[in-house]
Coordinates of C-alpha atoms in Angstrom, one line a residue:
M12 CA -37.1 -46.8 -4.2
L13 CA -38.3 -45.8 -7.8
T14 CA -34.8 -44.3 -8.2
A15 CA -33.0 -47.5 -7.2
V16 CA -35.0 -49.5 -9.7
V17 CA -34.2 -47.1 -12.8
L18 CA -30.4 -47.2 -12.1
Y19 CA -30.5 -50.8 -11.9
V20 CA -32.6 -51.3 -15.0
D21 CA -30.0 -48.6 -16.5
G22 CA -26.7 -50.9 -15.4
E23 CA -28.7 -54.2 -16.7
G24 CA -29.0 -52.5 -20.2
A25 CA -25.6 -51.4 -20.4
Q26 CA -24.3 -54.6 -19.5
R27 CA -25.1 -55.8 -23.2
A28 CA -24.3 -52.9 -24.7
P29 CA -21.2 -54.6 -27.1
I30 CA -18.1 -52.8 -28.1
R31 CA -17.9 -54.4 -31.7
G32 CA -14.4 -54.9 -33.4
T33 CA -14.3 -55.8 -36.9
P34 CA -13.0 -59.5 -38.6
T35 CA -9.5 -60.1 -39.6
R36 CA -9.2 -60.3 -43.4
D37 CA -9.8 -64.2 -43.4
G38 CA -12.9 -63.3 -41.7
T39 CA -11.8 -64.5 -38.0
T40 CA -13.7 -62.5 -35.2
V41 CA -12.4 -62.5 -31.5
T42 CA -14.7 -61.5 -28.7
F43 CA -13.7 -60.9 -25.3
N44 CA -16.4 -61.1 -22.5
V45 CA -15.8 -59.3 -19.4
A46 CA -17.2 -62.0 -17.0
N47 CA -15.5 -61.4 -13.1
I48 CA -13.2 -59.4 -11.2
Q49 CA -11.2 -61.1 -8.6
N50 CA -12.0 -60.1 -4.6
T51 CA -8.7 -58.5 -4.5
Y52 CA -9.1 -56.3 -7.3
S53 CA -5.6 -57.4 -8.7
E54 CA -7.4 -59.7 -11.7
L55 CA -9.8 -59.1 -14.4
V56 CA -11.2 -62.1 -15.8
G57 CA -13.0 -62.5 -19.4
D58 CA -14.0 -65.6 -21.6
L59 CA -12.0 -65.1 -24.8
I60 CA -13.9 -66.3 -28.2
V61 CA -12.3 -67.2 -31.4
K62 CA -14.4 -67.9 -34.3
P63 CA -12.2 -68.9 -37.7
G64 CA -13.1 -67.4 -40.7
P65 CA -14.2 -69.5 -43.7
E66 CA -10.9 -69.6 -45.2
L67 CA -9.3 -71.3 -42.0
L68 CA -11.8 -74.2 -42.1
D69 CA -12.0 -77.3 -44.1
P70 CA -15.3 -77.2 -45.3
A71 CA -15.7 -81.3 -45.3
T72 CA -14.7 -81.8 -41.2
D73 CA -15.2 -78.2 -40.3
G74 CA -11.7 -78.6 -38.7
L75 CA -9.0 -75.7 -39.2
K76 CA -7.0 -76.3 -41.8
Q77 CA -3.5 -75.3 -40.3
D78 CA -2.3 -74.3 -37.0
L79 CA -4.1 -71.7 -34.9
T80 CA -2.8 -69.4 -32.5
V81 CA -3.7 -66.9 -30.3
A82 CA -1.3 -64.3 -28.3
V83 CA -2.7 -61.8 -25.5
T84 CA -1.0 -59.7 -24.0
S85 CA -1.2 -57.2 -20.5
T86 CA -2.3 -60.4 -18.8
T87 CA -1.2 -62.2 -15.2
T88 CA 0.7 -64.7 -16.7
P89 CA 1.8 -64.7 -20.6
I90 CA -0.9 -66.5 -22.4
K91 CA -0.4 -68.4 -25.8
R92 CA -3.1 -70.5 -26.6
T93 CA -2.8 -73.0 -29.9
W94 CA -5.0 -75.4 -31.7
S95 CA -3.5 -77.6 -34.2
K96 CA -5.2 -78.3 -37.6
G97 CA -8.0 -80.6 -37.6
M98 CA -9.2 -78.5 -34.2
L99 CA -11.8 -76.2 -34.0
P100 CA -10.9 -73.3 -31.6
G101 CA -13.5 -72.9 -28.0
V102 CA -13.5 -70.6 -25.1
F103 CA -10.7 -70.2 -22.9
P104 CA -10.4 -67.7 -19.3
V105 CA -8.0 -64.9 -20.0
P106 CA -7.0 -62.9 -16.7
L107 CA -5.9 -59.2 -17.2
T108 CA -3.7 -57.0 -14.5
L109 CA -5.0 -54.2 -12.9
A110 CA -4.2 -51.3 -11.5
R111 CA -6.1 -49.8 -8.8
D112 CA -7.6 -46.6 -7.1
I113 CA -8.9 -48.1 -4.1
E114 CA -8.8 -45.4 -1.7
R115 CA -11.7 -43.6 -3.4
W116 CA -14.5 -46.0 -2.8
P117 CA -16.9 -46.6 -4.0
F118 CA -15.9 -43.7 -6.4
D119 CA -13.0 -46.0 -7.6
S120 CA -11.9 -47.3 -10.6
Y121 CA -9.4 -50.0 -12.3
Y122 CA -8.0 -50.1 -15.4
T123 CA -5.7 -52.4 -17.4
G124 CA -2.5 -52.0 -19.4
P125 CA -2.7 -52.2 -22.9
V126 CA -4.3 -55.4 -24.1
T127 CA -3.5 -56.8 -27.3
V128 CA -4.7 -60.0 -29.4
E129 CA -2.8 -61.2 -32.1
L130 CA -3.7 -64.3 -34.3
F131 CA -0.8 -66.6 -36.1
V132 CA -2.1 -68.7 -38.7
G133 CA 0.3 -71.6 -39.7
T134 CA 3.8 -70.0 -40.6
D135 CA 1.9 -66.4 -42.0
A136 CA 3.2 -63.2 -40.3
P137 CA 0.8 -62.4 -37.1
Q138 CA -2.4 -60.1 -37.6
R139 CA -3.5 -58.0 -34.8
A140 CA -7.7 -58.5 -34.2
D141 CA -9.7 -56.0 -33.6
V142 CA -11.5 -57.5 -30.4
T143 CA -15.0 -57.0 -29.6
F144 CA -15.4 -56.4 -25.8
V145 CA -18.9 -57.4 -24.0
D146 CA -19.9 -56.6 -20.6
R147 CA -21.0 -59.5 -18.1
L148 CA -19.7 -58.0 -15.3
T149 CA -22.7 -57.3 -12.7
G150 CA -22.3 -53.4 -11.0
W151 CA -19.8 -52.3 -13.0
K152 CA -19.8 -50.1 -15.7
V153 CA -16.6 -51.3 -18.6
H154 CA -15.4 -48.7 -20.7
V155 CA -13.2 -49.6 -23.4
N156 CA -10.4 -47.0 -25.3
R157 CA -7.7 -47.8 -27.4
V158 CA -3.8 -46.4 -26.3
N159 CA -4.0 -43.8 -29.7
S160 CA -7.5 -43.4 -30.9
A161 CA -6.6 -42.4 -34.2
N162 CA -5.0 -45.7 -35.0
Q163 CA -7.4 -48.7 -35.4
T164 CA -4.8 -51.3 -34.4
S165 CA -3.4 -49.4 -31.4
P166 CA -4.0 -51.5 -28.1
Y167 CA -6.7 -51.3 -25.8
V168 CA -7.5 -50.2 -22.0
V169 CA -10.3 -51.6 -20.0
E170 CA -11.4 -49.5 -17.5
L171 CA -14.0 -50.4 -14.5
Q172 CA -16.1 -48.3 -12.3
R173 CA -19.0 -49.1 -10.0
S174 CA -22.2 -48.5 -11.6
A175 CA -24.4 -45.9 -10.5
S176 CA -27.0 -48.7 -8.9
T177 CA -23.9 -50.0 -7.0
M178 CA -22.8 -46.3 -5.2
L179 CA -26.3 -45.7 -4.4
F180 CA -26.4 -48.9 -2.5
A181 CA -23.2 -48.0 -0.8
I182 CA -24.3 -44.5 0.2
V183 CA -27.8 -45.5 1.3
I184 CA -25.5 -48.3 3.8
L185 CA -23.4 -45.2 4.9
L186 CA -26.6 -43.1 5.9
I187 CA -27.5 -45.7 8.0
F188 CA -24.6 -46.0 9.5
V189 CA -25.0 -42.4 10.5
A190 CA -29.1 -42.8 11.7
I191 CA -27.8 -45.5 13.7
A192 CA -25.7 -43.3 15.6
A193 CA -28.0 -40.1 15.6
I194 CA -30.6 -42.4 16.6
G195 CA -28.8 -43.7 19.7
L196 CA -27.4 -40.6 21.0
Y197 CA -30.4 -39.0 20.7
V198 CA -32.4 -41.6 22.9
A199 CA -29.8 -41.5 25.5
I200 CA -29.9 -37.9 26.2
Q201 CA -33.1 -37.9 26.5
T202 CA -33.1 -40.5 29.1
Y203 CA -30.5 -39.0 30.9
R204 CA -32.4 -35.7 31.3
D205 CA -35.3 -37.4 32.4
P206 CA -34.8 -40.4 34.0
S207 CA -38.1 -41.7 34.6
K208 CA -38.5 -42.8 30.9
F209 CA -35.5 -45.6 31.5
Q210 CA -36.9 -48.9 29.8
S211 CA -34.4 -51.8 30.9
P212 CA -35.1 -53.5 27.6
L213 CA -33.2 -50.7 25.5
T214 CA -29.9 -51.8 27.2
T215 CA -29.9 -54.7 24.9
W216 CA -31.1 -52.9 22.0
Y217 CA -27.9 -50.8 22.2
A218 CA -26.0 -53.5 22.1
A219 CA -27.5 -55.2 19.3
M220 CA -26.7 -51.9 17.3
L221 CA -23.6 -51.9 18.7
F222 CA -22.4 -55.6 17.4
A223 CA -24.5 -54.6 13.9
V224 CA -21.9 -52.2 12.6
V225 CA -19.4 -54.4 11.7
P226 CA -21.8 -56.5 9.5
L227 CA -23.4 -53.6 8.1
R228 CA -19.7 -52.4 7.1
N229 CA -19.1 -56.1 5.5
A230 CA -21.8 -55.9 3.6
L231 CA -20.6 -52.9 1.7
P232 CA -20.4 -53.3 -2.3
G233 CA -16.5 -54.3 -2.5
S234 CA -15.9 -54.8 0.9
P235 CA -13.4 -51.8 1.2
V236 CA -10.1 -52.7 2.6
F237 CA -10.2 -52.1 6.5
G238 CA -8.7 -48.9 7.3
S239 CA -9.6 -46.9 4.2
W240 CA -11.3 -43.5 4.7
I241 CA -14.7 -45.2 5.5
D242 CA -13.7 -46.5 8.6
L243 CA -11.4 -43.8 10.0
T244 CA -14.5 -40.8 9.0
I245 CA -17.7 -42.9 9.6
V246 CA -17.7 -46.2 11.1
L247 CA -14.9 -45.2 13.5
W248 CA -17.0 -42.3 14.9
V249 CA -20.6 -44.7 14.7
L250 CA -19.0 -46.9 17.4
V251 CA -17.7 -44.1 19.5
A252 CA -21.3 -42.6 19.4
L253 CA -22.8 -45.5 20.2
V254 CA -20.7 -46.4 23.2
I255 CA -21.2 -43.1 24.8
S256 CA -24.7 -43.8 24.0
M257 CA -24.8 -46.7 26.0
L258 CA -22.8 -45.5 28.6
L259 CA -25.1 -42.8 29.3
Y260 CA -28.1 -44.8 29.2
I261 CA -26.5 -46.4 32.1
A262 CA -25.8 -43.7 33.5
A263 CA -29.8 -42.8 33.4
W264 CA -30.2 -46.0 35.1
A265 CA -28.0 -44.8 37.5
R266 CA -29.7 -41.9 38.3
A267 CA -33.2 -43.5 38.0
T268 CA -32.3 -46.0 40.3
S269 CA -30.5 -43.6 43.0
K270 CA -34.1 -41.4 42.8
K271 CA -36.3 -44.5 43.8
T272 CA -33.6 -45.7 47.0

């Protein structure tokens, strides 16, 4: 329990560790808050925050002196947002396409393509923004690297991996599966060897354990796709073990009743 708490606190601390960028030459800053990952693991959704520099704002109205456009690459659909003169940029969601490595659950990883954010101020040439990334995604570790670490204007790549606390939770659930099958087989074998130990209420206990497997499987973090290695190596054989245990227990009941007659 203490280990789980420590891992959870460690994960929460990592979420608030920002990856800082630097302002553009006019003082504009761009922040990308990693906020959500879709259930299909095909998209990473974040909130893009654009804060114009003092040179772009009218001190009398606090609005833009000229048009400001933001273009983001590596998105699910091309995103280009423009704020007209006099307006003030706000926050808007940006979905990023993810490549997946789901077969290795719960050690799976996901990563985006090269991500760039460019700013267009009026008719000036575009500026490549140095983005600050902030991890606000619970249960995940977010790593951001440049495609070319030697080039400070190189595109970013965002990689996601499950946090240690999430992986620990998944492993504990899998161990519960194994324990259920082992206990069921042990009780059934002992009862079959000595039918006098037969207790009829335990038949409903076996049924309850059998029907608890699928809900437990669905409780696994990330709900791995059906037919994954978890199903073929653990869930399927737990179901088989429970069915065999139930048959052995019914056979023990038959032997107990035959001895009485």
